[in-house]
PDB file of C-alpha atoms in Angstrom:
ATOM      1  CA  MET A   1     -38.766   2.598  76.344  1.00 39.00           C
ATOM      2  CA  ASP A   2     -34.900   1.641  76.392  1.00 43.00           C
ATOM      3  CA  MET A   3     -34.176   2.161  72.602  1.00 40.00           C
ATOM      4  CA  ALA A   4     -30.947   1.721  72.637  1.00 41.00           C
ATOM      5  CA  ALA A   5     -31.411  -1.521  74.068  1.00 42.00           C
ATOM      6  CA  ASP A   6     -34.086  -2.873  71.330  1.00 46.00           C
ATOM      7  CA  SER A   7     -31.643  -1.187  68.285  1.00 42.00           C
ATOM      8  CA  TRP A   8     -29.423  -3.529  66.613  1.00 43.00           C
ATOM      9  CA  SER A   9     -26.365  -2.876  64.400  1.00 42.00           C
ATOM     10  CA  VAL A  10     -25.702  -4.051  60.823  1.00 41.00           C
ATOM     11  CA  VAL A  11     -21.870  -4.508  60.218  1.00 44.00           C
ATOM     12  CA  LEU A  12     -21.156  -4.593  56.315  1.00 41.00           C
ATOM     13  CA  GLU A  13     -18.630  -6.558  55.274  1.00 45.00           C
ATOM     14  CA  SER A  14     -16.354  -7.095  52.256  1.00 48.00           C
ATOM     15  CA  ALA A  15     -15.454 -10.788  51.188  1.00 54.00           C
ATOM     16  CA  SER A  16     -12.713 -11.148  49.279  1.00 68.00           C
ATOM     17  CA  GLY A  17     -12.773 -11.392  44.924  1.00 75.00           C
ATOM     18  CA  SER A  18     -15.764 -10.227  42.701  1.00 78.00           C
ATOM     19  CA  PRO A  19     -18.799 -11.690  42.899  1.00 78.00           C
ATOM     20  CA  VAL A  20     -20.755 -13.350  40.259  1.00 79.00           C
ATOM     21  CA  SER A  21     -24.739 -13.932  40.833  1.00 74.00           C
ATOM     22  CA  ARG A  22     -26.999 -15.840  39.192  1.00 73.00           C
ATOM     23  CA  THR A  23     -30.198 -14.114  40.971  1.00 69.00           C
ATOM     24  CA  SER A  24     -30.419 -10.913  41.739  1.00 64.00           C
ATOM     25  CA  VAL A  25     -30.152 -11.132  45.530  1.00 61.00           C
ATOM     26  CA  ALA A  26     -27.057 -13.459  46.079  1.00 56.00           C
ATOM     27  CA  GLY A  27     -26.583 -16.032  48.493  1.00 58.00           C
ATOM     28  CA  ASP A  28     -24.736 -15.952  51.218  1.00 59.00           C
ATOM     29  CA  PRO A  29     -21.537 -17.557  51.882  1.00 56.00           C
ATOM     30  CA  GLN A  30     -22.330 -17.406  55.534  1.00 58.00           C
ATOM     31  CA  ALA A  31     -26.005 -18.873  55.712  1.00 56.00           C
ATOM     32  CA  ASN A  32     -25.072 -22.159  56.223  1.00 53.00           C
ATOM     33  CA  LEU A  33     -21.791 -23.750  57.490  1.00 55.00           C
ATOM     34  CA  ASP A  34     -22.124 -26.827  55.486  1.00 63.00           C
ATOM     35  CA  SER A  35     -19.289 -26.863  52.884  1.00 68.00           C
ATOM     36  CA  LEU A  36     -20.573 -28.524  50.055  1.00 68.00           C
ATOM     37  CA  ILE A  37     -24.368 -26.045  50.127  1.00 66.00           C
ATOM     38  CA  GLN A  38     -21.449 -22.893  50.481  1.00 67.00           C
ATOM     39  CA  LYS A  39     -19.681 -24.411  46.963  1.00 67.00           C
ATOM     40  CA  ILE A  40     -22.745 -25.105  45.684  1.00 69.00           C
ATOM     41  CA  GLY A  41     -25.686 -23.485  46.947  1.00 68.00           C
ATOM     42  CA  THR A  42     -23.880 -19.581  46.606  1.00 71.00           C
ATOM     43  CA  HIS A  43     -22.771 -16.863  44.537  1.00 74.00           C
ATOM     44  CA  GLN A  44     -19.178 -17.357  42.866  1.00 78.00           C
ATOM     45  CA  ARG A  45     -16.048 -15.098  43.986  1.00 82.00           C
ATOM     46  CA  LEU A  46     -13.536 -15.037  41.580  1.00 84.00           C
ATOM     47  CA  THR A  47     -10.311 -13.936  42.554  1.00 87.00           C
ATOM     48  CA  ASP A  48      -8.002 -11.141  40.817  1.00 88.00           C
ATOM     49  CA  ALA A  49      -5.683 -14.336  39.017  1.00 90.00           C
ATOM     50  CA  GLN A  50      -9.182 -15.865  37.872  1.00 90.00           C
ATOM     51  CA  VAL A  51     -10.645 -12.434  36.600  1.00 90.00           C
ATOM     52  CA  ARG A  52      -7.740 -11.879  34.322  1.00 91.00           C
ATOM     53  CA  ALA A  53      -7.607 -15.602  32.919  1.00 92.00           C
ATOM     54  CA  LEU A  54     -10.996 -15.259  32.121  1.00 92.00           C
ATOM     55  CA  ALA A  55     -10.368 -11.723  30.700  1.00 92.00           C
ATOM     56  CA  THR A  56      -7.552 -13.375  28.478  1.00 93.00           C
ATOM     57  CA  GLU A  57      -9.758 -16.546  27.566  1.00 93.00           C
ATOM     58  CA  ILE A  58     -12.272 -14.863  26.444  1.00 92.00           C
ATOM     59  CA  VAL A  59      -9.654 -12.533  24.001  1.00 91.00           C
ATOM     60  CA  GLU A  60      -8.543 -16.146  22.820  1.00 92.00           C
ATOM     61  CA  GLN A  61     -12.213 -16.525  21.774  1.00 91.00           C
ATOM     62  CA  VAL A  62     -12.950 -13.501  20.152  1.00 88.00           C
ATOM     63  CA  LYS A  63      -9.544 -14.177  18.353  1.00 87.00           C
ATOM     64  CA  GLU A  64     -10.832 -17.815  17.223  1.00 87.00           C
ATOM     65  CA  ARG A  65     -14.099 -17.172  16.429  1.00 85.00           C
ATOM     66  CA  GLY A  66     -14.232 -13.542  15.297  1.00 78.00           C
ATOM     67  CA  PRO A  67     -15.688 -10.899  13.748  1.00 75.00           C
ATOM     68  CA  PHE A  68     -18.441 -10.912  15.147  1.00 79.00           C
ATOM     69  CA  LEU A  69     -21.068  -9.502  13.081  1.00 75.00           C
ATOM     70  CA  SER A  70     -23.821  -9.643  15.573  1.00 82.00           C
ATOM     71  CA  LEU A  71     -24.376 -10.438  19.659  1.00 86.00           C
ATOM     72  CA  SER A  72     -25.902 -13.178  18.891  1.00 87.00           C
ATOM     73  CA  GLU A  73     -23.048 -14.461  16.911  1.00 86.00           C
ATOM     74  CA  PHE A  74     -20.907 -13.795  19.887  1.00 87.00           C
ATOM     75  CA  MET A  75     -23.151 -15.343  22.445  1.00 89.00           C
ATOM     76  CA  ASN A  76     -24.638 -18.022  20.241  1.00 89.00           C
ATOM     77  CA  ARG A  77     -22.406 -21.516  19.617  1.00 85.00           C
ATOM     78  CA  ARG A  78     -21.682 -21.240  15.872  1.00 82.00           C
ATOM     79  CA  LEU A  79     -23.389 -23.112  13.097  1.00 80.00           C
ATOM     80  CA  SER A  80     -20.185 -24.963  11.915  1.00 78.00           C
ATOM     81  CA  SER A  81     -18.485 -28.048  11.543  1.00 82.00           C
ATOM     82  CA  ASP A  82     -15.682 -27.770  13.955  1.00 83.00           C
ATOM     83  CA  ARG A  83     -17.192 -29.237  17.228  1.00 83.00           C
ATOM     84  CA  SER A  84     -15.294 -26.972  19.599  1.00 81.00           C
ATOM     85  CA  LEU A  85     -17.089 -24.038  18.217  1.00 85.00           C
ATOM     86  CA  ALA A  86     -20.184 -25.450  17.788  1.00 84.00           C
ATOM     87  CA  ARG A  87     -20.550 -26.829  21.043  1.00 85.00           C
ATOM     88  CA  VAL A  88     -20.942 -23.478  22.907  1.00 89.00           C
ATOM     89  CA  GLY A  89     -19.994 -19.552  22.436  1.00 89.00           C
ATOM     90  CA  ALA A  90     -16.928 -17.891  23.237  1.00 91.00           C
ATOM     91  CA  VAL A  91     -17.419 -17.067  27.079  1.00 92.00           C
ATOM     92  CA  GLU A  92     -18.767 -21.043  27.414  1.00 91.00           C
ATOM     93  CA  ALA A  93     -15.369 -21.816  25.885  1.00 91.00           C
ATOM     94  CA  ALA A  94     -13.147 -19.599  28.001  1.00 92.00           C
ATOM     95  CA  LEU A  95     -15.027 -20.461  31.118  1.00 91.00           C
ATOM     96  CA  ASN A  96     -14.620 -24.522  29.995  1.00 89.00           C
ATOM     97  CA  GLU A  97     -10.961 -23.551  29.843  1.00 91.00           C
ATOM     98  CA  LEU A  98     -10.355 -22.127  32.812  1.00 89.00           C
ATOM     99  CA  ALA A  99     -12.489 -25.497  34.395  1.00 86.00           C
ATOM    100  CA  SER A 100      -9.171 -27.954  33.005  1.00 85.00           C
ATOM    101  CA  ARG A 101      -6.398 -25.625  34.626  1.00 86.00           C
ATOM    102  CA  GLY A 102      -5.544 -25.585  38.050  1.00 83.00           C
ATOM    103  CA  ALA A 103      -7.024 -23.995  41.185  1.00 79.00           C
ATOM    104  CA  GLY A 104      -4.749 -20.697  40.900  1.00 85.00           C
ATOM    105  CA  GLU A 105      -6.723 -19.716  37.934  1.00 88.00           C
ATOM    106  CA  ASN A 106     -10.545 -22.306  37.786  1.00 85.00           C
ATOM    107  CA  PRO A 107     -12.795 -21.020  40.550  1.00 83.00           C
ATOM    108  CA  PHE A 108     -14.570 -24.422  39.693  1.00 81.00           C
ATOM    109  CA  ALA A 109     -11.575 -26.144  42.067  1.00 80.00           C
ATOM    110  CA  ASP A 110     -13.447 -26.869  45.112  1.00 80.00           C
ATOM    111  CA  ILE A 111     -16.847 -27.448  43.354  1.00 79.00           C
ATOM    112  CA  GLN A 112     -14.973 -30.416  41.340  1.00 78.00           C
ATOM    113  CA  SER A 113     -13.546 -31.467  44.332  1.00 76.00           C
ATOM    114  CA  TYR A 114     -16.889 -32.952  45.020  1.00 76.00           C
ATOM    115  CA  PHE A 115     -18.668 -33.334  41.698  1.00 76.00           C
ATOM    116  CA  SER A 116     -15.187 -34.617  39.194  1.00 69.00           C
ATOM    117  CA  GLU A 117     -17.617 -36.941  37.114  1.00 66.00           C
ATOM    118  CA  THR A 118     -19.100 -35.508  33.328  1.00 71.00           C
ATOM    119  CA  VAL A 119     -21.978 -35.981  32.234  1.00 70.00           C
ATOM    120  CA  THR A 120     -22.233 -37.410  29.323  1.00 72.00           C
ATOM    121  CA  VAL A 121     -25.225 -39.220  26.859  1.00 70.00           C
ATOM    122  CA  PRO A 122     -26.934 -41.845  28.232  1.00 71.00           C
ATOM    123  CA  LEU A 123     -26.459 -45.066  26.084  1.00 71.00           C
ATOM    124  CA  GLY A 124     -29.592 -45.875  23.551  1.00 75.00           C
ATOM    125  CA  VAL A 125     -29.705 -41.878  23.267  1.00 74.00           C
ATOM    126  CA  THR A 126     -28.837 -40.183  19.955  1.00 78.00           C
ATOM    127  CA  TYR A 127     -27.961 -36.930  19.995  1.00 76.00           C
ATOM    128  CA  PRO A 128     -26.955 -35.299  16.428  1.00 78.00           C
ATOM    129  CA  PHE A 129     -24.449 -33.553  18.424  1.00 77.00           C
ATOM    130  CA  LYS A 130     -23.470 -35.269  21.798  1.00 76.00           C
ATOM    131  CA  GLU A 131     -20.967 -33.410  22.677  1.00 77.00           C
ATOM    132  CA  ALA A 132     -23.376 -29.804  23.619  1.00 74.00           C
ATOM    133  CA  ALA A 133     -25.519 -32.418  26.223  1.00 73.00           C
ATOM    134  CA  GLU A 134     -21.682 -33.438  28.196  1.00 77.00           C
ATOM    135  CA  GLY A 135     -20.836 -30.996  30.421  1.00 74.00           C
ATOM    136  CA  ASN A 136     -19.569 -31.130  34.877  1.00 75.00           C
ATOM    137  CA  LEU A 137     -22.606 -32.838  36.797  1.00 74.00           C
ATOM    138  CA  ALA A 138     -22.826 -29.351  38.934  1.00 75.00           C
ATOM    139  CA  TYR A 139     -23.115 -27.179  36.188  1.00 79.00           C
ATOM    140  CA  GLY A 140     -26.755 -26.771  37.181  1.00 75.00           C
ATOM    141  CA  PHE A 141     -25.938 -25.486  40.834  1.00 78.00           C
ATOM    142  CA  PRO A 142     -25.844 -21.450  41.461  1.00 78.00           C
ATOM    143  CA  GLY A 143     -22.191 -21.864  42.536  1.00 77.00           C
ATOM    144  CA  TRP A 144     -21.403 -22.789  39.011  1.00 82.00           C
ATOM    145  CA  MET A 145     -20.641 -20.211  37.766  1.00 85.00           C
ATOM    146  CA  ARG A 146     -21.847 -20.392  33.572  1.00 87.00           C
ATOM    147  CA  GLN A 147     -22.245 -17.472  30.129  1.00 90.00           C
ATOM    148  CA  ALA A 148     -24.922 -15.783  30.684  1.00 89.00           C
ATOM    149  CA  ASP A 149     -24.405 -15.311  34.810  1.00 88.00           C
ATOM    150  CA  VAL A 150     -21.225 -13.261  32.802  1.00 89.00           C
ATOM    151  CA  LEU A 151     -23.448 -11.640  30.732  1.00 90.00           C
ATOM    152  CA  ARG A 152     -26.842 -10.706  32.760  1.00 87.00           C
ATOM    153  CA  PRO A 153     -24.917  -7.695  34.526  1.00 84.00           C
ATOM    154  CA  ILE A 154     -23.674  -6.047  31.655  1.00 85.00           C
ATOM    155  CA  ALA A 155     -26.821  -7.245  29.603  1.00 85.00           C
ATOM    156  CA  PRO A 156     -28.761  -3.362  29.753  1.00 83.00           C
ATOM    157  CA  ILE A 157     -25.178  -1.869  28.372  1.00 80.00           C
ATOM    158  CA  LEU A 158     -24.296  -4.571  26.295  1.00 81.00           C
ATOM    159  CA  SER A 159     -24.213  -3.437  22.957  1.00 75.00           C
ATOM    160  CA  ALA A 160     -22.812  -4.586  18.887  1.00 72.00           C
ATOM    161  CA  ARG A 161     -20.013  -1.744  18.279  1.00 70.00           C
ATOM    162  CA  ASP A 162     -16.296  -1.684  17.613  1.00 68.00           C
ATOM    163  CA  ASP A 163     -14.365   0.972  18.702  1.00 83.00           C
ATOM    164  CA  THR A 164     -11.412  -0.071  16.328  1.00 85.00           C
ATOM    165  CA  PHE A 165     -11.418  -0.289  12.678  1.00 88.00           C
ATOM    166  CA  VAL A 166      -8.540  -1.322   9.895  1.00 90.00           C
ATOM    167  CA  ILE A 167      -8.276   0.852   7.173  1.00 93.00           C
ATOM    168  CA  ARG A 168      -6.700   0.012   3.849  1.00 95.00           C
ATOM    169  CA  ALA A 169      -5.798   2.204   0.742  1.00 95.00           C
ATOM    170  CA  TYR A 170      -3.972   1.558  -2.703  1.00 95.00           C
ATOM    171  CA  GLY A 171      -2.060   4.358  -5.470  1.00 95.00           C
ATOM    172  CA  GLU A 172      -0.719   3.846  -8.278  1.00 94.00           C
ATOM    173  CA  CYS A 173       1.046   5.732 -10.785  1.00 94.00           C
ATOM    174  CA  LYS A 174      -0.496   5.412 -14.459  1.00 92.00           C
ATOM    175  CA  ASP A 175       1.473   6.440 -17.793  1.00 90.00           C
ATOM    176  CA  PRO A 176       0.289   9.420 -18.565  1.00 88.00           C
ATOM    177  CA  LEU A 177       0.367   9.138 -22.348  1.00 89.00           C
ATOM    178  CA  THR A 178      -1.123   4.960 -22.299  1.00 90.00           C
ATOM    179  CA  GLY A 179      -2.955   5.229 -19.364  1.00 87.00           C
ATOM    180  CA  GLU A 180      -1.239   2.070 -18.252  1.00 91.00           C
ATOM    181  CA  ALA A 181      -0.492   1.685 -14.448  1.00 89.00           C
ATOM    182  CA  LYS A 182       3.498   1.705 -13.602  1.00 90.00           C
ATOM    183  CA  ALA A 183       3.454   1.054 -10.137  1.00 91.00           C
ATOM    184  CA  GLY A 184       0.883   0.206  -7.080  1.00 92.00           C
ATOM    185  CA  ALA A 185       1.429   0.562  -3.475  1.00 95.00           C
ATOM    186  CA  TRP A 186      -1.029  -0.063  -0.878  1.00 96.00           C
ATOM    187  CA  CYS A 187      -0.966   0.228   2.954  1.00 96.00           C
ATOM    188  CA  GLU A 188      -3.041  -0.677   5.973  1.00 96.00           C
ATOM    189  CA  ALA A 189      -4.228   1.563   9.230  1.00 96.00           C
ATOM    190  CA  ILE A 190      -5.606   0.463  12.010  1.00 93.00           C
ATOM    191  CA  LEU A 191      -7.302   3.287  14.060  1.00 93.00           C
ATOM    192  CA  GLN A 192      -8.702   3.306  17.327  1.00 90.00           C
ATOM    193  CA  ARG A 193     -11.593   5.558  18.513  1.00 89.00           C
ATOM    194  CA  ARG A 194     -10.877   7.372  22.230  1.00 87.00           C
ATOM    195  CA  ALA A 195     -12.985   7.942  24.937  1.00 85.00           C
ATOM    196  CA  ASP A 196     -11.267  11.440  24.910  1.00 89.00           C
ATOM    197  CA  TYR A 197     -12.405  14.396  23.019  1.00 93.00           C
ATOM    198  CA  VAL A 198     -10.270  15.854  19.912  1.00 94.00           C
ATOM    199  CA  ASP A 199     -10.402  18.991  22.298  1.00 94.00           C
ATOM    200  CA  SER A 200      -9.822  17.192  25.229  1.00 90.00           C
ATOM    201  CA  ILE A 201      -8.873  20.627  27.493  1.00 92.00           C
ATOM    202  CA  ASN A 202     -13.084  21.841  27.168  1.00 91.00           C
ATOM    203  CA  ASP A 203     -14.479  18.941  27.407  1.00 91.00           C
ATOM    204  CA  GLU A 204     -13.739  16.030  29.855  1.00 90.00           C
ATOM    205  CA  ALA A 205     -14.170  12.430  28.042  1.00 87.00           C
ATOM    206  CA  THR A 206     -17.220  11.868  30.783  1.00 85.00           C
ATOM    207  CA  VAL A 207     -18.909  14.488  29.178  1.00 87.00           C
ATOM    208  CA  LEU A 208     -21.837  13.178  26.768  1.00 82.00           C
ATOM    209  CA  PRO A 209     -22.239  14.308  23.594  1.00 84.00           C
ATOM    210  CA  SER A 210     -24.419  16.928  22.496  1.00 85.00           C
ATOM    211  CA  GLU A 211     -25.007  20.347  21.632  1.00 85.00           C
ATOM    212  CA  SER A 212     -26.212  21.085  24.939  1.00 88.00           C
ATOM    213  CA  THR A 213     -23.494  19.697  26.507  1.00 90.00           C
ATOM    214  CA  LEU A 214     -20.059  20.306  25.066  1.00 93.00           C
ATOM    215  CA  THR A 215     -18.727  23.484  25.113  1.00 92.00           C
ATOM    216  CA  SER A 216     -16.175  23.306  22.482  1.00 93.00           C
ATOM    217  CA  GLU A 217     -16.948  23.589  19.090  1.00 93.00           C
ATOM    218  CA  ILE A 218     -14.478  21.501  18.014  1.00 94.00           C
ATOM    219  CA  ASN A 219     -16.063  18.655  19.466  1.00 93.00           C
ATOM    220  CA  LYS A 220     -19.223  19.501  18.598  1.00 93.00           C
ATOM    221  CA  ARG A 221     -18.357  18.572  14.564  1.00 92.00           C
ATOM    222  CA  PHE A 222     -15.497  16.077  15.318  1.00 92.00           C
ATOM    223  CA  GLY A 223     -16.377  14.179  18.631  1.00 91.00           C
ATOM    224  CA  ARG A 224     -14.119  11.314  19.955  1.00 91.00           C
ATOM    225  CA  ARG A 225     -10.636  11.452  19.314  1.00 92.00           C
ATOM    226  CA  PHE A 226      -9.526   8.967  16.664  1.00 92.00           C
ATOM    227  CA  VAL A 227      -5.325   7.740  16.712  1.00 92.00           C
ATOM    228  CA  ILE A 228      -3.477   5.718  14.300  1.00 94.00           C
ATOM    229  CA  VAL A 229      -2.618   2.517  16.427  1.00 92.00           C
ATOM    230  CA  SER A 230      -0.500   1.332  13.484  1.00 95.00           C
ATOM    231  CA  PHE A 231       0.284   1.631  10.342  1.00 97.00           C
ATOM    232  CA  ARG A 232       2.767  -0.675   7.514  1.00 96.00           C
ATOM    233  CA  TRP A 233       2.809  -0.753   3.540  1.00 96.00           C
ATOM    234  CA  LEU A 234       1.478  -4.360   2.198  1.00 95.00           C
ATOM    235  CA  SER A 235       2.857  -6.138  -0.907  1.00 92.00           C
ATOM    236  CA  GLU A 236       0.722  -7.054  -3.311  1.00 88.00           C
ATOM    237  CA  ASP A 237       0.009 -11.213  -2.610  1.00 88.00           C
ATOM    238  CA  GLU A 238      -1.532  -9.757   0.977  1.00 88.00           C
ATOM    239  CA  VAL A 239      -4.189  -7.937  -0.727  1.00 83.00           C
TER     240      VAL A 239
END
């Protein structure tokens, strides 16, 4: 048998953009020539501009909603009288914001050209919070990226942790005879834990922090490096 005649080759091509899929095996945009199926039935791909826009908007949502005391607070909608915060979680709110922008930053623009209508609560149906049931008609399709699609791939490594700390200190000068405070001062420092170790020469940042992997005694004792990002004096009315 001529093995060469029966052999086949696979050409791996990288489509433009960063893929975001709802399933572990993403739908292939080339598998169906129907343009509508390509938009709603396959995975989403974000351009670099859309990735930056999404990251920027997530930061804005974190500023508005944070600080978060748990992953649940970050993911879920807020139990709040503010209906914009109570409608969806931070990442979903960021995606909704992109859906209202121009094509350059809106990953849903192509789907919206087919499904421009917004689902509303039917007449006669009463919901205590009807805004939570509203959205685009294409919301459930694989091509419409949702918060869960963004968070699911990083779920195994997602944890509640903060590497930036705000530290405030107070000092005062007292009269040695009366004990009365004559002067006081307040300050605030923002510290950030970095990936590199205190002794960055002997241990790379990628080395796992343990007695057996670290070579520097300084790093075994003090670990990662902290840097002062900012420092300022506070007035009494800021405390």
